[in-house]
Each structure stands twice: as C-alpha cells, then as structure tokens.
Tab-separated table of C-alpha atoms in Angstrom:
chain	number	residue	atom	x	y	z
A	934	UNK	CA	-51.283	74.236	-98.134
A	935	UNK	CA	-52.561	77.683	-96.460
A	936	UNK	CA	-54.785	76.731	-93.425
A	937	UNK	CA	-58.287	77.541	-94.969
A	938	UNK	CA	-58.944	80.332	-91.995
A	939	UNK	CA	-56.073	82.375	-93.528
A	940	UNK	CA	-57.641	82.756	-96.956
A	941	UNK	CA	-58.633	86.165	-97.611
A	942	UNK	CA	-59.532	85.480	-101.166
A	943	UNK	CA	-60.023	82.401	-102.920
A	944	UNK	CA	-58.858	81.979	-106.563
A	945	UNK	CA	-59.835	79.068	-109.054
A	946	UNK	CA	-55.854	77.183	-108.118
A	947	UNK	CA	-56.479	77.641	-104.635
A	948	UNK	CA	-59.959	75.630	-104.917
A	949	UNK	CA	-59.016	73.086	-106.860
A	950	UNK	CA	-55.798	72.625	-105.009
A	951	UNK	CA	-57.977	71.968	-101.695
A	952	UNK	CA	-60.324	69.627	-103.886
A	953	UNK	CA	-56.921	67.466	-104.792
A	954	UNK	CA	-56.373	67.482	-100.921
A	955	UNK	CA	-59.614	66.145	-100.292
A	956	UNK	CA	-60.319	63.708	-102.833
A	957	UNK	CA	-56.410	62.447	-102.933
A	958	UNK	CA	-53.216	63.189	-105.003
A	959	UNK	CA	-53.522	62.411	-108.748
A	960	UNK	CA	-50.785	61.283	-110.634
A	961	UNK	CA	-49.588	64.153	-113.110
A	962	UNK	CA	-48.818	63.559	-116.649
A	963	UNK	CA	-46.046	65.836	-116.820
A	964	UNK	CA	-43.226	65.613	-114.742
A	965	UNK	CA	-39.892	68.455	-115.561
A	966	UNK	CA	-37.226	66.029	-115.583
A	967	UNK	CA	-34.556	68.910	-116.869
A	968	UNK	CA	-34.793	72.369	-116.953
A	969	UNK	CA	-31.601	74.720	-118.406
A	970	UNK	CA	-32.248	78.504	-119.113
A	971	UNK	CA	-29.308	80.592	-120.520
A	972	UNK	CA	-29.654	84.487	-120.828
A	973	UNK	CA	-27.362	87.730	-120.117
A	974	UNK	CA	-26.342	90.200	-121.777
A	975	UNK	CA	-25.403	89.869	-125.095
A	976	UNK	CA	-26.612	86.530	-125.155
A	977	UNK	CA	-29.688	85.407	-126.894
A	978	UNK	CA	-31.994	84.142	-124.573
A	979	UNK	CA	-32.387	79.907	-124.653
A	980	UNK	CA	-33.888	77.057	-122.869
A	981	UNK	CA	-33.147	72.871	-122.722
A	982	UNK	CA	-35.718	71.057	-121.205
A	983	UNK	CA	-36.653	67.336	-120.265
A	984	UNK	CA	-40.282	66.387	-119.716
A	985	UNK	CA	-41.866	62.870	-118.484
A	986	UNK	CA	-44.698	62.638	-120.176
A	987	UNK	CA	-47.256	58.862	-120.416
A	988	UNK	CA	-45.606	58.108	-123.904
A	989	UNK	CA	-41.738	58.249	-122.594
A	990	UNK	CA	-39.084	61.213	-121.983
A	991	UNK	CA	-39.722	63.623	-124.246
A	992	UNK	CA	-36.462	66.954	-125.062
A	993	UNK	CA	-37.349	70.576	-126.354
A	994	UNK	CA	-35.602	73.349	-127.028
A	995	UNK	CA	-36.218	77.083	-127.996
A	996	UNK	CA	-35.206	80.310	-127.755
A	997	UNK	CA	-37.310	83.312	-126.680
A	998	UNK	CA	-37.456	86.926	-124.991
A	999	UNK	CA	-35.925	85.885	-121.958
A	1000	UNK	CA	-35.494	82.703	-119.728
A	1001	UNK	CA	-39.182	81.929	-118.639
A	1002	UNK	CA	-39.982	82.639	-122.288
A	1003	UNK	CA	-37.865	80.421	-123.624
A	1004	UNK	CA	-38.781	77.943	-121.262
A	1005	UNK	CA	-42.041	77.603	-122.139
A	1006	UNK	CA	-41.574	77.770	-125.268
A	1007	UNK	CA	-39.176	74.684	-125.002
A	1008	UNK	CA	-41.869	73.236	-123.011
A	1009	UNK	CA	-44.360	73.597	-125.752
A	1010	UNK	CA	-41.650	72.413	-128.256
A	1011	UNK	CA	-41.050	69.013	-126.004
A	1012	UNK	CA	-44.870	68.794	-126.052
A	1013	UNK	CA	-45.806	69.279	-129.689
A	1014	UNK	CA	-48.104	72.116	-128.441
A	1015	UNK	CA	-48.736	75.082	-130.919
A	1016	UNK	CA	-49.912	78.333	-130.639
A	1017	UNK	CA	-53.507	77.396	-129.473
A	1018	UNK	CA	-52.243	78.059	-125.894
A	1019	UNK	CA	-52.371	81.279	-124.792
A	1020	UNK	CA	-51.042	82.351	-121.555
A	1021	UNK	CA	-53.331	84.951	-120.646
A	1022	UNK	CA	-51.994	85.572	-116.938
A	1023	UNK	CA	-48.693	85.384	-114.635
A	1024	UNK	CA	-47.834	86.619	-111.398
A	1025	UNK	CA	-45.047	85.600	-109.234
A	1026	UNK	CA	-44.297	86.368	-105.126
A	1027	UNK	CA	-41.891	85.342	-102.773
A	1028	UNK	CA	-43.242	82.741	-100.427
A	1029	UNK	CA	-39.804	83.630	-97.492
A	1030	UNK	CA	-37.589	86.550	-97.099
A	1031	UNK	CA	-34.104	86.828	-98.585
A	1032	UNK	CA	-32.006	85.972	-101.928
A	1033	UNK	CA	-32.578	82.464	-101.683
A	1034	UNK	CA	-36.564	82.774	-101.340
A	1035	UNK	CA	-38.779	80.188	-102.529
A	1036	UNK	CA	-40.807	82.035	-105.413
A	1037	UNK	CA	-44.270	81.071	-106.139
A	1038	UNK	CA	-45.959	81.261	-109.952
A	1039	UNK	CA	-49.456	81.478	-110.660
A	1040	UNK	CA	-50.567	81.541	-114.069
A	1041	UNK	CA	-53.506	81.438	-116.163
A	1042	UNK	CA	-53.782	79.793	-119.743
A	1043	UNK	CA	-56.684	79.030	-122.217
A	1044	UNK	CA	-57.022	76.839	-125.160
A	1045	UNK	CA	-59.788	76.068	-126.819
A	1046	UNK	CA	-62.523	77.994	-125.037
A	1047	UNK	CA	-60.817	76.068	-121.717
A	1048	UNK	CA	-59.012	78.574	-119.068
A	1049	UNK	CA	-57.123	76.875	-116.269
A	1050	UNK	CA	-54.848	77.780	-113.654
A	1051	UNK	CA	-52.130	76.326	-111.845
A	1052	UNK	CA	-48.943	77.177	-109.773
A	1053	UNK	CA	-45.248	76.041	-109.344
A	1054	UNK	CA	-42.763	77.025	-106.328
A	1055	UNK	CA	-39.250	76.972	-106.434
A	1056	UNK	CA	-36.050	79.137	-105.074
A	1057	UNK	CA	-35.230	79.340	-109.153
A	1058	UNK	CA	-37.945	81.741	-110.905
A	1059	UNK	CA	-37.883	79.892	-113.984
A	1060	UNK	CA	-37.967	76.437	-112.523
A	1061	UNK	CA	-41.462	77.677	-110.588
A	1062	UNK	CA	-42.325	78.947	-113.920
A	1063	UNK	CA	-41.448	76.065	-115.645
A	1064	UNK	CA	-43.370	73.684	-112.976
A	1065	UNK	CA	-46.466	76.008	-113.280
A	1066	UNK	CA	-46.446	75.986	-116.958
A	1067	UNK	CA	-46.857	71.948	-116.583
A	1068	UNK	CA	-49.137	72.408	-114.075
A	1069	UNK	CA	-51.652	74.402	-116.317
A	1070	UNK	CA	-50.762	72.157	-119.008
A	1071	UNK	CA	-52.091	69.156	-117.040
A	1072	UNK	CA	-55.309	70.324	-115.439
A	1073	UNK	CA	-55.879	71.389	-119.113
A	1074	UNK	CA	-55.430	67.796	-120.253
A	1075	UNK	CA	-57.515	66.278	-117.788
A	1076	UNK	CA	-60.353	68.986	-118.474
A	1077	UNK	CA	-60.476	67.933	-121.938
A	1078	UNK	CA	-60.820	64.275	-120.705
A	1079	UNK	CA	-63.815	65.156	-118.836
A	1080	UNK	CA	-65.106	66.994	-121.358
C-alpha cells in the first residue's frame, strides 16, 4: 500500500483499499485458481480458467478479441454471469522498470445501477487483469449484500 503522504489523487479503489487496511482483511469469494490465455497470430484468441468460489471450484472457458477478453469472458462463463456487467473502465501501468515488470489493472464495472472498482497486479497482464476482474466482481457481491 502507497504511504498515504504520496497520494496525489485519491480514487474510489484506493479508499476502499485503505478502509480494508483499517478495519482488517476480508476473506474474498473469488479466488483465480487457473488462468490459461492463448492468442497470436492466426490463432483465435481463447481463455481456460479455474475459479474458487463459496459453492466449490468452479471451470470456464471462452473465446474473445484477445487474451484479457477472453479471460473475462471465461471468468463470466465460470461464474454464470451474463451481460448485465458492463466494464465501463480499464487502465493498466507498470508498477517497476523492465520486461519482467509487475503490471497493475484498475478497472471499473457496473451492474445494476452498482459501479465498483478494483485492481489486480501481476508480472503477466492478463493474470492482473484476470485478478482485477475478480476483484470488481467481489466488492460488487458484497455491495449487493449490504444493499
């Protein structure tokens, strides 16, 4: 976590990341167990992946208009999640220097009047993607619980 003096700008993940700090680590519903993304040229485009979820181990697959599409679209698939989730914003940065740099994805989604945010770091691009999709995905779940 960014030391709270270095903040220039505060976004909705970044204060409800430093409200998780302070009231304690929840539990997350959805854990990425397995995450395979296949594209290239010439190749269409696919994704395997393996969630945790509270009712067991749950397997989707998809294709889609590239890697992190098809991802979470397999995501969605593994989820029995339709179209009522819209991801309505992604950005991605390098956190270090270098080939091997850990990439950070934040992202925006809404679903049923509910907009959330959430983020997901990784050296892979569509692992962070993948970990931020299920990120979202949960604080969107346990808005709807409060709600």
């Amino acid at each position: 976590m960014k030391p709270i003096g270095t903040f220039t700008k505060w976004n909705d993940v970044d204060i409800e990341l430093l409200i998780e700090n302070l009231e304690g680590a929840k539990e997350r519903l959805y854990e990425l167990l397995h995450n395979q993304a296949v594209s290239g040229e010439g190749i269409i485009p696919s994704a395997t992946v393996k969630v945790k979820t509270p009712e067991g181990e749950k397997l989707g697959l998809a294709i889609g208009n590239g890697p992190v599409d098809a991802t979470y679209k397999a995501i969605k698939n593994a989820l029995g999640i339709g179209e009522e989730v819209k991801l309505k914003d992604f950005k991605i940065r390098a956190l270090t220097a270098g080939t091997d740099a850990l990439a950070e994805v934040y992202l925006t989604i809404e679903a049923g009047g509910i907009r959330v945010s959430g983020r997901g770091v990784d050296s892979d691009i569509v692992k962070a993607s993948a970990l931020a999709f299920l990120d979202v995905l949960d604080r969107l779940e346990r808005r709807k619980r409060k709600e």
